Short mmCIF file of C-alpha atoms in Angstrom, two decimals:
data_model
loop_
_atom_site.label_atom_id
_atom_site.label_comp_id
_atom_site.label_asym_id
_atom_site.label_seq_id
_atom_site.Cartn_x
_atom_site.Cartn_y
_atom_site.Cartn_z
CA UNK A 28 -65.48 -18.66 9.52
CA UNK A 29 -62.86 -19.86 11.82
CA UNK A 30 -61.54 -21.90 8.55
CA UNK A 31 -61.70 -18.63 6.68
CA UNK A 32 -59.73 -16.96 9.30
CA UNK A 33 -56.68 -19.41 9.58
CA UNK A 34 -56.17 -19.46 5.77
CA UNK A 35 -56.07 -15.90 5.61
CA UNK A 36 -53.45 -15.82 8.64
CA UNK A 37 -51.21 -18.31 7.10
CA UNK A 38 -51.71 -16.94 3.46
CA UNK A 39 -50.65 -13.54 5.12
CA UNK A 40 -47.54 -15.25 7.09
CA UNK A 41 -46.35 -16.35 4.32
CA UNK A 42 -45.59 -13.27 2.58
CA UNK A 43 -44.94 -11.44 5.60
CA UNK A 44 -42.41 -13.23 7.56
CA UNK A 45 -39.89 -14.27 4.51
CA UNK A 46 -39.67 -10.26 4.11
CA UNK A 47 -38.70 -9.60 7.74
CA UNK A 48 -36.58 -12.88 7.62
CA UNK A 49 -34.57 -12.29 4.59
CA UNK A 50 -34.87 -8.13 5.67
CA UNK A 51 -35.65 -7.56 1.56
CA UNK A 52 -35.97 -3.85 1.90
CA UNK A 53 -38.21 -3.83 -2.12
CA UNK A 54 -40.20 -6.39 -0.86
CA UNK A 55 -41.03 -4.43 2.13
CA UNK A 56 -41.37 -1.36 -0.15
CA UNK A 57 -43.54 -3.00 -2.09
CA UNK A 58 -46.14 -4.72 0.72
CA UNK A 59 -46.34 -1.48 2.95
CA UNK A 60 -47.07 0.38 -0.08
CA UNK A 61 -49.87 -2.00 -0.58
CA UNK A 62 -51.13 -2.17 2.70
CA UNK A 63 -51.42 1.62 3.32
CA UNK A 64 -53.03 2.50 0.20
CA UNK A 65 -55.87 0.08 1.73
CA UNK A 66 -55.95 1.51 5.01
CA UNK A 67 -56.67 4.84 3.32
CA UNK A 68 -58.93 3.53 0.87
CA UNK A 69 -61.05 2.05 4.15
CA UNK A 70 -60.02 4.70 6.57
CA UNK A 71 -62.20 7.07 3.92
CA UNK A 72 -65.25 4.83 3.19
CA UNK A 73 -65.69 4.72 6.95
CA UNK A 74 -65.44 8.90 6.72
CA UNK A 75 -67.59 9.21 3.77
CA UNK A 76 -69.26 6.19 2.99
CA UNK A 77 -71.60 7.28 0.56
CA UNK A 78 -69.01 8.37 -1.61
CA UNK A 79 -67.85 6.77 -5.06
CA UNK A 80 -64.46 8.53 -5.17
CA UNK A 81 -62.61 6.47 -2.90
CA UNK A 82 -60.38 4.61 -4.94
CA UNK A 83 -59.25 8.43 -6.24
CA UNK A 84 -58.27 9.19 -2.68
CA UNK A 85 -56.36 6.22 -1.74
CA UNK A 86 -54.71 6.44 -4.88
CA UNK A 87 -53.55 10.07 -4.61
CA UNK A 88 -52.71 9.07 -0.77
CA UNK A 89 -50.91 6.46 -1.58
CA UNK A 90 -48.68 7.39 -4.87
CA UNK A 91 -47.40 10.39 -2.96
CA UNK A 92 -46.63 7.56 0.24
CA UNK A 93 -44.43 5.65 -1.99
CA UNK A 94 -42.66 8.65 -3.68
CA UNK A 95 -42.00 10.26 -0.67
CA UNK A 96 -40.86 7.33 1.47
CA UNK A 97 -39.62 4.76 -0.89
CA UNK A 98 -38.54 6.73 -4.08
CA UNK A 99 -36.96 10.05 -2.32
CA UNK A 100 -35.85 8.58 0.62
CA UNK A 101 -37.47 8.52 4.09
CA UNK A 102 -35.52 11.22 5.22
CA UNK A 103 -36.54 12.54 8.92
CA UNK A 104 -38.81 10.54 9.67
CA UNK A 105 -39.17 11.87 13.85
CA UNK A 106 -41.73 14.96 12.36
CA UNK A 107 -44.31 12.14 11.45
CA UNK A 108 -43.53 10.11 14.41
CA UNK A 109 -44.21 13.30 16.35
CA UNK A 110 -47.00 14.57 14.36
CA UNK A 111 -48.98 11.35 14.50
CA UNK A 112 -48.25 11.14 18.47
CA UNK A 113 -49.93 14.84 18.90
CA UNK A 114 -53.14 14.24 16.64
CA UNK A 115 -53.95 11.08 18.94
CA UNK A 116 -52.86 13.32 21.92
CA UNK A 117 -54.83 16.03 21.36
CA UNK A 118 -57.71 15.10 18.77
CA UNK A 119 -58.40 11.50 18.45
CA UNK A 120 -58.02 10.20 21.61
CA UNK A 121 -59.93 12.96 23.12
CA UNK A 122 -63.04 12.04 20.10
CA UNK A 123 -63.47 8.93 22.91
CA UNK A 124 -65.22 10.98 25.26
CA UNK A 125 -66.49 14.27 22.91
CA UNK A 126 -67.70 12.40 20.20
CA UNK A 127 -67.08 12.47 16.42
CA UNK A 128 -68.53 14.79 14.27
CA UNK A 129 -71.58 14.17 11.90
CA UNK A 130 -71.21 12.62 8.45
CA UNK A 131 -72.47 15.61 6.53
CA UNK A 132 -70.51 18.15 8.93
CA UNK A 133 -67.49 20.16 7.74
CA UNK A 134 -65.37 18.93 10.59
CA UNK A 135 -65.89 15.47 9.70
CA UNK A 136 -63.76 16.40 6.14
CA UNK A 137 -60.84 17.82 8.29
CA UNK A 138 -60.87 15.00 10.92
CA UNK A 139 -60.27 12.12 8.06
CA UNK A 140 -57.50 14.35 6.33
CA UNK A 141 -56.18 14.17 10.39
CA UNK A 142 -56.96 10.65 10.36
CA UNK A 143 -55.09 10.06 7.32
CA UNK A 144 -52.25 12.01 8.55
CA UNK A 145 -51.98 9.51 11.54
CA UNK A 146 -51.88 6.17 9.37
CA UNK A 147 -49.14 8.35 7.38
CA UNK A 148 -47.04 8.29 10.74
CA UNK A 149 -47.84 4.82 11.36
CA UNK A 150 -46.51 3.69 8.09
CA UNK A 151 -43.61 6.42 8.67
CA UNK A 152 -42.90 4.43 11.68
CA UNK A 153 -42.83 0.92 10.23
CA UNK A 154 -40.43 2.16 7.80
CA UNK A 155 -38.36 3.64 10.45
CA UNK A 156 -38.67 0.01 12.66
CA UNK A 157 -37.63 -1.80 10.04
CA UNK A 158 -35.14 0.01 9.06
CA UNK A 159 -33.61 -0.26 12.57
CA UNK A 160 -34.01 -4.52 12.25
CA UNK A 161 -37.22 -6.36 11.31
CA UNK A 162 -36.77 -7.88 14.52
CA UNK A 163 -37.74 -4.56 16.58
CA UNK A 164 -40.33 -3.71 14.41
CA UNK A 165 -42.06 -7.34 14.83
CA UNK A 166 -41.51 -7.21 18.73
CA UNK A 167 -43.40 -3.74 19.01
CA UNK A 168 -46.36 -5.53 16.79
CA UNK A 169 -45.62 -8.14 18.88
CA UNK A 170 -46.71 -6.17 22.43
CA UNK A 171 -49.80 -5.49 21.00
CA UNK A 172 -50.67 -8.39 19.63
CA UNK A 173 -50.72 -10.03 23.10
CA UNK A 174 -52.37 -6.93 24.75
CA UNK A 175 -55.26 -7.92 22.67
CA UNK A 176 -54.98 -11.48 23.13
CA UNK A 177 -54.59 -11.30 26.89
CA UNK A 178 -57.53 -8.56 26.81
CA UNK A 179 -59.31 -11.16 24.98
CA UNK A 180 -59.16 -13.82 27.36
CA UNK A 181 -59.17 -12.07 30.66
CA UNK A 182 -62.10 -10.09 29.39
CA UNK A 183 -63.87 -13.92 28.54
CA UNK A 184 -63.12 -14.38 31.93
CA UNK A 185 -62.91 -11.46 34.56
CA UNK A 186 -65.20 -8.54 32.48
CA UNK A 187 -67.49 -6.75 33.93
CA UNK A 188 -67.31 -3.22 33.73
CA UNK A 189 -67.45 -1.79 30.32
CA UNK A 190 -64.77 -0.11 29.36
CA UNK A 191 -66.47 2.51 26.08
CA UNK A 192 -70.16 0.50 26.10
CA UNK A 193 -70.78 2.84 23.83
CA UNK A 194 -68.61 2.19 21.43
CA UNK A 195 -68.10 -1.28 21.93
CA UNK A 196 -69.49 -2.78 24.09
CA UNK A 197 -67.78 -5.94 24.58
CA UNK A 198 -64.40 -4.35 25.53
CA UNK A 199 -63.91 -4.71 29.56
CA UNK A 200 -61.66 -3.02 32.30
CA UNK A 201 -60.78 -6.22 32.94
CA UNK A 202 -60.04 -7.00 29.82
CA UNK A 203 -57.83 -4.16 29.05
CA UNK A 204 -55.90 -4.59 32.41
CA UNK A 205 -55.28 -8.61 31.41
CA UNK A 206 -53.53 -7.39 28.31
CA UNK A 207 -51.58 -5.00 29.96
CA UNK A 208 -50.83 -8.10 32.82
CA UNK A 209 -50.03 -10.17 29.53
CA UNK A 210 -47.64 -7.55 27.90
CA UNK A 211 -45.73 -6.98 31.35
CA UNK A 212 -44.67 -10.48 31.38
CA UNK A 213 -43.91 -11.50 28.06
CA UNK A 214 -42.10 -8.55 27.58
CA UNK A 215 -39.95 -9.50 31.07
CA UNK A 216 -39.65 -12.91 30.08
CA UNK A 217 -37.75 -11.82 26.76
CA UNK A 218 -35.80 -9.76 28.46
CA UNK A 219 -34.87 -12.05 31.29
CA UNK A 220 -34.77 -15.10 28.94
CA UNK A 221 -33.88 -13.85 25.52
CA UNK A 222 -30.22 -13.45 25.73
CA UNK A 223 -28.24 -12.32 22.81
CA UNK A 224 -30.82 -13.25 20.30
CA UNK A 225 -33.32 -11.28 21.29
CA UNK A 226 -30.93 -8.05 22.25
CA UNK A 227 -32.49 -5.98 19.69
CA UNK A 228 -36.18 -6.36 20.87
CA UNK A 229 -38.15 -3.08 21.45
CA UNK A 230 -38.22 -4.34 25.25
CA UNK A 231 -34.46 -5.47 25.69
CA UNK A 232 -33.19 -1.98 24.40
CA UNK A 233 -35.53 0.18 26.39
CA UNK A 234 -33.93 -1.66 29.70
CA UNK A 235 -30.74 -1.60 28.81
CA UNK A 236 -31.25 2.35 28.56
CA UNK A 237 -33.32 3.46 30.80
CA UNK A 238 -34.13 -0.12 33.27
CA UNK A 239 -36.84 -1.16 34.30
CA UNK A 240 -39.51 1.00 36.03
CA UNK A 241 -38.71 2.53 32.61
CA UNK A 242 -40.37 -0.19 30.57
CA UNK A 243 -42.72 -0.78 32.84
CA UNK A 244 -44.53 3.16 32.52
CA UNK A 245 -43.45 2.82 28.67
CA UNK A 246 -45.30 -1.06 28.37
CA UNK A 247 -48.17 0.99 30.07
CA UNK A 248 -48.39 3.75 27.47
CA UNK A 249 -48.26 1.56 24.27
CA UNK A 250 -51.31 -0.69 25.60
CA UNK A 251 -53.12 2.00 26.50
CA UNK A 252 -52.76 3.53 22.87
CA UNK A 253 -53.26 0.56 21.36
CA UNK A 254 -56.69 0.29 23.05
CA UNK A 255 -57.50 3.87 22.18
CA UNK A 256 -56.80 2.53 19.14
CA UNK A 257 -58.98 -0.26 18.91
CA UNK A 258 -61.41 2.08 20.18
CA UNK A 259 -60.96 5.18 17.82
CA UNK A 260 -61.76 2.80 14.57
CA UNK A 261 -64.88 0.69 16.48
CA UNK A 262 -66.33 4.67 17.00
CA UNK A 263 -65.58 5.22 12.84
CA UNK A 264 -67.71 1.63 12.16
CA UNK A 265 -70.35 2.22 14.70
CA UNK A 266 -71.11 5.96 12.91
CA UNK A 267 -70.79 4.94 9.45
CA UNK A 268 -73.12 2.06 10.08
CA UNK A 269 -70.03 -0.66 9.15
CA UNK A 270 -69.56 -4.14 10.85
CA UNK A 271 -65.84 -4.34 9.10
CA UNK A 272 -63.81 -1.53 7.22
CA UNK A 273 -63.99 -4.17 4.22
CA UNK A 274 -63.91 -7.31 3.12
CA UNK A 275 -60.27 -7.35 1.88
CA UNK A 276 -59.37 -9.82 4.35
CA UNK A 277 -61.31 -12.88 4.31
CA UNK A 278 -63.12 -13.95 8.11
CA UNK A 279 -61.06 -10.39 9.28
CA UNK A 280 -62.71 -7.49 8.06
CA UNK A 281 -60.40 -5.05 6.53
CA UNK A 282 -57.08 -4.00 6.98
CA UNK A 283 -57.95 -1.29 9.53
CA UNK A 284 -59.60 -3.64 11.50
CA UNK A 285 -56.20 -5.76 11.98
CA UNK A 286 -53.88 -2.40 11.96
CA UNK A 287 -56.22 0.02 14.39
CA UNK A 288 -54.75 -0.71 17.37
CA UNK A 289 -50.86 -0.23 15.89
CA UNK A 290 -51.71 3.29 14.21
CA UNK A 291 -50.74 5.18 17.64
CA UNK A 292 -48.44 2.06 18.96
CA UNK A 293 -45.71 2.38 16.09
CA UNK A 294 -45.14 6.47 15.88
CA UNK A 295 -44.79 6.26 20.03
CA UNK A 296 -42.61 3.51 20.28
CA UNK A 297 -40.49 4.98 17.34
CA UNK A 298 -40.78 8.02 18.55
CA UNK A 299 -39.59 6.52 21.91
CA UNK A 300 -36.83 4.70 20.35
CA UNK A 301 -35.55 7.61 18.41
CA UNK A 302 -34.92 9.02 21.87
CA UNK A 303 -33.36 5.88 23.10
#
């Protein structure tokens, strides 16, 4: 497995970072076109998995993704930044402690479109990110890539409170306050040692604007979305019976399972950055 995993990471390197490198806007067109039709295409087996008309779905999703972001123009992109930012504000985040809907119930048809809506906004924002430089956009992945390392690790070693042990029940409070330890200082330490080269970092800018206790309560904020998350898509596996939201990544599930905790990340910190 742990073989499976690496080649699948390098394999996905290698098309990833000579895009952001060489900031080939088709190329990007191209990939996040790709990768959001399979989020949707997962995001509604895990909402209807007894269905046979997914493929329809993510198709329709995605054709009118790529004409409206790639082919028309992005346009304003804020309205999806803020759109996305109020659905996790005031329906899916709050699903952590009501509950989701059953299968067979109406609201469950209404909270996928929602759903949808909010991967919309998170592909709205990586559009907007990279638009700015691929550099910002890969140093707001960045901050939650080492949350969830550092929640990783401190949970290993520190958890023992469960943080949803209903939903998953290997997350910890310990774990989720190591990340946020983990994202305070590497985001410091690139501002501190960075220098011109990293400038245009999601971290850099927001001190250079607003200082410091600033990026400290907005470092805060994005890993505490990106562990609702993490959460909000382990609560969509554990009620449609799913282990992984596919297979489409060898050794790591699906693409939801790699993207879940960036779906609420990206539209805040664009939406904070559009601000800046």
């Amino acid at each position: 497995m742990l073989k499976t995993r690496v080649i699948t990471a390098v394999v996905l390197l290698a098309v990833l970072l000579p895009i952001l490198y060489f900031n080939n806007y088709t190329a990007f067109a191209v990939v996040a076109t790709v990768f959001f039709g399979a989020a949707i295409w997962e995001a509604f087996r895990l909402f209807n998995p007894a269905s046979n008309s997914a493929l329809v779905v993510a198709g329709f999703w995605t054709a009118a993704f790529a004409y409206g972001f790639f082919v028309q123009g992005p346009g304003n992109l804020t309205f999806w930044f803020a759109i996305s930012v109020l659905i996790w504000l005031l329906r899916l985040a709050p699903s952590l402690k009501i509950g989701l809907p059953p299968l067979d119930a109406g609201g469950n048809t209404l909270l996928s479109v929602t759903y949808a809506i909010a991967i919309v906004g998170c592909f709205a924002a990586i559009v907007a990110l990279f638009l700015h430089s691929p550099l910002y956009l890969l140093s707001v992945m960045a901050l939650v890539w080492i949350a969830d390392i550092g929640a990783y690790f401190a949970g290993k070693a520190f958890g023992k409170r469960k943080l949803a042990p209903s939903i998953s029940p290997g997350k910890s409070w310990e774990g989720a306050v190591g990340g946020g330890i983990a994202v305070l200082v590497i985001a410091s330490l690139t501002v501190l040692f960075g220098g011109q080269a990293l400038a245009d970092t999601f971290a850099a800018r927001t001190v250079a604007r607003l200082g410091w206790a600033a990026l400290l309560a907005v470092l805060i904020l994005i890993v505490a979305a990106s562990v609702v998350g993490d959460l909000f898509e382990s609560q969509l596996k554990r009620r449609a019976g799913m282990k992984d939201s596919s297979n489409l990544l060898p050794g790591h599930g699906g693409v939801l399972d790699r993207i879940d905790a960036l779906i609420p990340v990206l539209p805040l910190a664009a939406l904070i950055g559009a601000w800046l």
